[in-house]
């Protein structure tokens, strides 16, 4: 008897699981994945239909056991970069040309860790993964594992951020962002990613675990290089009171827009907003003011659609500033 006949004869027991509706993004994502797998298989019809059935079983999470088919309460896909970026950009954005699907899994006594996707943007590495705690291991969405990342054998990370999202009691999606200032865009970059903690906090001692989850991956960046544009400013902007800020450059890509500048923190903290010719203001999603180098990161902008300007503003007070003065109104052309 074939598996298809067996599936037809099996009963469905879904009463114990909560029904979960796919979002439009998830539907489109699975439609693309299934179609791409069908196109890649140049086999006879029998094998092609088997591939479609296998993809469908994987998509809906069917588990076959003792004559009953159940739709398990598991995510339909692993952590997608589009979900992480949805609050900062178009929710229908598709980062497939830029991200790398990994799907590698490591396991120890604390549970199973699956590295789902990696995406390199200018100045940062984004990672999505899935953590399934072992029985008895306490974990919740308020815990934030942070990885150690080596790039081509060196630790060049200048900062990390993380977010844990509960899928259900025994599964969590974990997102991490690592700032790496010396990313060689245009090359394929080798990373070693090691999770050796279940919760990282700046205010408490991190408890390291033995036998950490470790992954070796390679991430190409040629597509990002081909679609990014660098705008060189290399100019000083007067802020009054005899003070000035040095604009370095801006990198615009389909993933984000990032502005680099030097500000010695001698006055209040200064950030920049992007203002379109039509008057639309774009504030930075993230920013860092540092004597070593400051930056603002924004959503992507279309330099061909209209003209944009940089407008400095006081983002917050510097407690060490003396007589900071006022930021004069001015607009610096981005794409004149």
XYZ file of C-alpha atoms in Angstrom:
336
model
C 0.000 0.000 0.000
C 1.377 3.418 -0.943
C 1.818 6.292 1.522
C -0.829 8.245 -0.382
C -3.439 5.509 0.190
C -2.450 5.362 3.854
C -2.811 9.128 4.209
C -6.265 8.996 2.628
C -7.378 6.327 5.117
C -5.966 8.018 8.231
C -8.102 10.075 10.579
C -7.326 13.636 11.585
C -7.170 14.512 15.255
C -6.781 18.274 15.566
C -9.084 18.994 18.517
C -6.243 19.317 21.018
C -4.396 21.967 19.014
C -5.131 25.630 18.577
C -5.929 26.587 15.015
C -3.327 28.980 13.605
C -4.018 31.082 10.545
C -1.118 31.779 8.215
C -0.347 35.427 7.610
C -0.234 36.692 4.041
C 3.559 36.839 4.311
C 3.735 33.198 5.410
C 1.396 32.113 2.599
C 3.501 33.906 -0.001
C 6.702 32.503 1.498
C 5.471 28.915 1.384
C 4.055 29.390 -2.099
C 7.498 30.549 -3.276
C 9.299 27.703 -1.511
C 7.062 24.942 -2.818
C 7.098 26.331 -6.356
C 10.868 26.696 -6.315
C 11.305 23.082 -5.212
C 8.983 21.898 -7.982
C 10.902 23.852 -10.615
C 14.254 22.527 -9.483
C 13.233 18.879 -9.798
C 13.643 17.794 -13.430
C 12.437 14.237 -12.920
C 9.620 12.041 -14.150
C 6.054 12.782 -13.102
C 5.977 10.152 -10.371
C 8.974 11.625 -8.572
C 7.732 15.176 -9.114
C 4.388 14.416 -7.432
C 6.214 12.754 -4.546
C 8.238 15.940 -4.108
C 5.065 18.039 -3.920
C 3.539 15.717 -1.322
C 6.713 15.787 0.764
C 6.806 19.579 0.649
C 3.165 19.757 1.728
C 3.738 17.386 4.652
C 6.704 19.460 5.768
C 4.763 22.709 5.444
C 1.785 21.755 7.586
C 3.813 19.873 10.187
C 2.096 16.486 9.893
C 3.350 13.783 12.218
C 2.343 10.207 11.356
C 1.980 7.872 14.293
C -0.263 4.880 15.205
C -2.743 5.526 12.414
C -3.432 9.185 13.328
C -2.335 12.310 11.482
C -2.032 15.393 13.705
C -1.125 18.960 12.816
C 1.421 19.699 15.503
C 1.601 23.095 17.191
C 4.910 24.048 15.601
C 5.845 27.029 13.413
C 5.255 26.538 9.719
C 8.679 27.982 9.014
C 11.682 28.920 11.100
C 12.538 32.476 12.029
C 12.351 34.637 8.916
C 14.353 37.832 8.510
C 11.255 39.466 7.011
C 9.525 39.112 10.386
C 12.411 40.763 12.218
C 12.556 43.652 9.754
C 8.802 44.126 9.315
C 8.566 46.920 11.887
C 11.343 48.899 10.215
C 10.445 48.501 6.541
C 7.786 47.359 4.111
C 6.072 44.309 5.631
C 5.924 42.767 2.160
C 9.682 43.092 1.624
C 11.434 39.965 0.387
C 15.087 39.585 1.393
C 15.594 36.267 -0.389
C 18.288 37.665 -2.740
C 20.361 38.781 0.250
C 19.872 36.197 2.989
C 21.350 32.726 3.348
C 19.175 29.824 4.470
C 21.144 27.613 6.851
C 18.919 24.973 8.495
C 21.800 23.479 10.518
C 20.989 21.933 13.911
C 23.107 21.321 17.018
C 21.980 19.643 20.214
C 23.209 19.263 23.796
C 21.638 18.525 27.175
C 20.008 21.973 27.236
C 18.071 21.414 24.022
C 18.161 21.712 20.246
C 19.337 24.825 18.416
C 18.617 25.349 14.715
C 20.290 28.151 12.804
C 17.606 29.236 10.338
C 18.863 32.201 8.313
C 21.729 34.686 8.137
C 21.691 38.079 6.468
C 24.497 40.589 6.083
C 23.634 44.249 5.890
C 26.130 47.083 5.796
C 27.821 47.079 9.190
C 25.909 44.186 10.729
C 25.139 40.475 10.683
C 21.549 39.367 11.382
C 20.832 35.813 12.536
C 17.545 34.001 13.058
C 17.386 30.686 14.886
C 15.008 28.315 16.663
C 15.603 27.032 20.200
C 13.798 23.979 21.577
C 14.602 23.634 25.295
C 15.155 20.145 26.660
C 12.734 18.867 29.268
C 13.378 20.579 32.592
C 15.329 23.509 31.069
C 13.769 26.827 32.054
C 13.569 29.359 29.235
C 11.211 32.240 28.419
C 10.848 35.170 26.024
C 12.562 37.512 28.514
C 15.813 35.579 28.170
C 18.171 36.730 25.433
C 20.959 34.398 24.296
C 23.855 36.216 22.634
C 26.298 34.419 20.364
C 30.032 34.769 20.024
C 30.823 35.312 16.343
C 34.190 34.943 14.651
C 34.543 36.384 11.145
C 37.267 34.707 9.133
C 38.681 33.528 12.461
C 38.641 36.926 14.206
C 36.234 38.411 16.731
C 35.415 41.832 15.269
C 32.006 42.268 16.896
C 31.468 45.738 18.331
C 27.989 45.218 19.767
C 25.123 42.743 19.968
C 21.363 42.778 20.387
C 18.808 40.011 20.727
C 15.132 39.155 20.919
C 13.361 35.938 21.926
C 9.827 35.190 20.726
C 7.712 32.393 22.138
C 6.216 30.089 19.523
C 4.838 27.690 22.133
C 5.993 26.217 25.454
C 8.780 24.159 23.917
C 9.913 26.346 21.017
C 11.281 29.883 20.671
C 12.477 32.013 17.785
C 15.686 33.886 18.613
C 16.911 36.883 16.605
C 20.357 38.416 16.995
C 22.021 41.466 15.488
C 25.794 41.847 15.628
C 27.534 45.059 14.638
C 30.705 44.334 12.674
C 32.447 47.395 11.289
C 34.904 45.674 8.953
C 32.586 43.501 6.852
C 34.190 42.877 3.431
C 31.080 43.492 1.326
C 31.353 41.790 -2.059
C 33.031 38.666 -0.711
C 31.797 35.369 0.724
C 32.438 35.631 4.449
C 33.110 32.690 6.764
C 31.594 32.858 10.246
C 31.768 30.647 13.292
C 28.686 31.232 15.431
C 28.712 29.845 18.971
C 25.885 30.078 21.503
C 27.381 29.441 24.943
C 24.665 31.046 27.094
C 20.887 31.061 27.457
C 20.628 34.607 28.776
C 22.964 37.554 28.470
C 22.558 40.658 30.542
C 24.841 43.640 31.015
C 23.750 43.853 34.660
C 24.433 40.274 35.691
C 27.087 37.631 35.338
C 26.552 35.456 32.298
C 26.299 31.751 33.039
C 28.257 29.899 30.389
C 27.170 26.413 29.399
C 29.381 23.501 28.526
C 29.297 21.989 25.036
C 27.844 25.127 23.375
C 25.888 25.083 20.126
C 28.357 25.868 17.354
C 27.919 26.486 13.624
C 30.305 27.176 10.754
C 28.663 29.007 7.865
C 29.581 30.980 4.756
C 27.529 33.996 3.709
C 27.884 35.589 0.234
C 27.544 39.360 -0.063
C 27.908 39.903 -3.809
C 24.219 40.759 -4.251
C 24.356 43.304 -1.440
C 27.434 44.901 -3.005
C 25.758 45.077 -6.419
C 22.672 46.844 -5.052
C 24.307 49.211 -2.520
C 25.311 52.789 -3.194
C 27.795 54.780 -1.120
C 27.473 58.559 -0.870
C 30.644 60.303 0.339
C 30.129 63.515 2.304
C 33.511 64.124 3.969
C 32.374 67.497 5.231
C 32.062 69.333 8.526
C 28.665 70.661 9.565
C 28.595 73.659 11.914
C 26.439 73.164 15.000
C 26.977 76.581 16.510
C 28.957 77.506 19.605
C 32.118 76.900 17.601
C 31.344 73.182 17.349
C 31.057 71.021 14.256
C 30.215 67.460 13.339
C 32.004 65.530 10.596
C 29.789 63.685 8.101
C 31.653 60.686 6.678
C 29.410 58.742 4.293
C 26.037 57.091 3.785
C 25.403 53.592 2.432
C 22.006 52.952 0.837
C 20.881 49.372 0.172
C 17.540 47.582 -0.338
C 17.802 46.463 3.308
C 18.583 49.708 5.118
C 20.205 53.133 4.940
C 23.099 53.904 7.290
C 24.845 57.214 7.929
C 28.319 57.363 9.492
C 29.660 60.476 11.219
C 32.155 61.609 13.865
C 30.918 63.329 16.982
C 33.095 63.616 20.058
C 30.171 63.934 22.505
C 31.453 67.376 23.536
C 27.880 68.631 23.295
C 24.406 67.137 23.419
C 23.829 63.991 21.397
C 23.179 64.806 17.756
C 21.311 62.589 15.288
C 20.058 63.174 11.752
C 16.664 62.758 10.160
C 16.201 62.189 6.446
C 13.675 64.544 4.849
C 12.340 63.903 1.359
C 11.677 66.674 -1.129
C 7.969 66.066 -0.521
C 8.495 66.814 3.176
C 8.326 63.261 4.567
C 10.569 62.852 7.629
C 12.414 59.579 8.277
C 13.850 59.200 11.762
C 16.604 56.681 12.543
C 15.495 53.238 13.716
C 18.730 52.765 15.635
C 21.575 55.099 16.483
C 24.841 55.093 18.379
C 26.680 58.174 19.568
C 30.275 57.299 20.360
C 33.676 58.940 20.352
C 34.914 55.966 18.317
C 32.360 56.569 15.558
C 28.635 57.328 15.436
C 25.938 56.122 13.091
C 22.202 56.364 12.345
C 20.341 53.534 10.591
C 17.082 54.080 8.694
C 14.688 52.226 6.422
C 15.753 51.937 2.758
C 15.261 55.003 0.577
C 14.931 55.226 -3.196
C 17.481 57.727 -4.452
C 15.971 57.625 -7.943
C 12.445 58.435 -6.811
C 13.103 61.875 -5.320
C 15.675 64.080 -3.619
C 16.536 63.683 0.066
C 18.226 65.866 2.677
C 19.930 65.298 6.028
C 18.714 67.496 8.875
C 20.618 67.415 12.215
C 18.667 67.533 15.454
C 19.309 67.128 19.163
C 18.369 63.530 19.939
C 19.057 63.608 23.679
C 20.934 65.545 26.339
C 24.526 64.689 27.116
C 24.961 64.804 30.924
C 28.640 65.737 30.459
C 27.999 68.595 28.039
C 28.864 72.149 29.014
C 27.033 74.986 27.256
C 25.960 72.804 24.291
C 24.229 75.601 22.348
C 21.397 75.154 19.865
C 21.452 73.095 16.676
C 20.879 75.511 13.772
C 18.336 74.607 11.121
C 20.001 73.318 7.971
C 19.520 70.732 5.248
C 22.392 68.826 3.674
C 21.612 67.380 0.204
C 21.989 63.609 -0.076
C 21.369 63.195 -3.812
C 21.405 66.697 -5.332
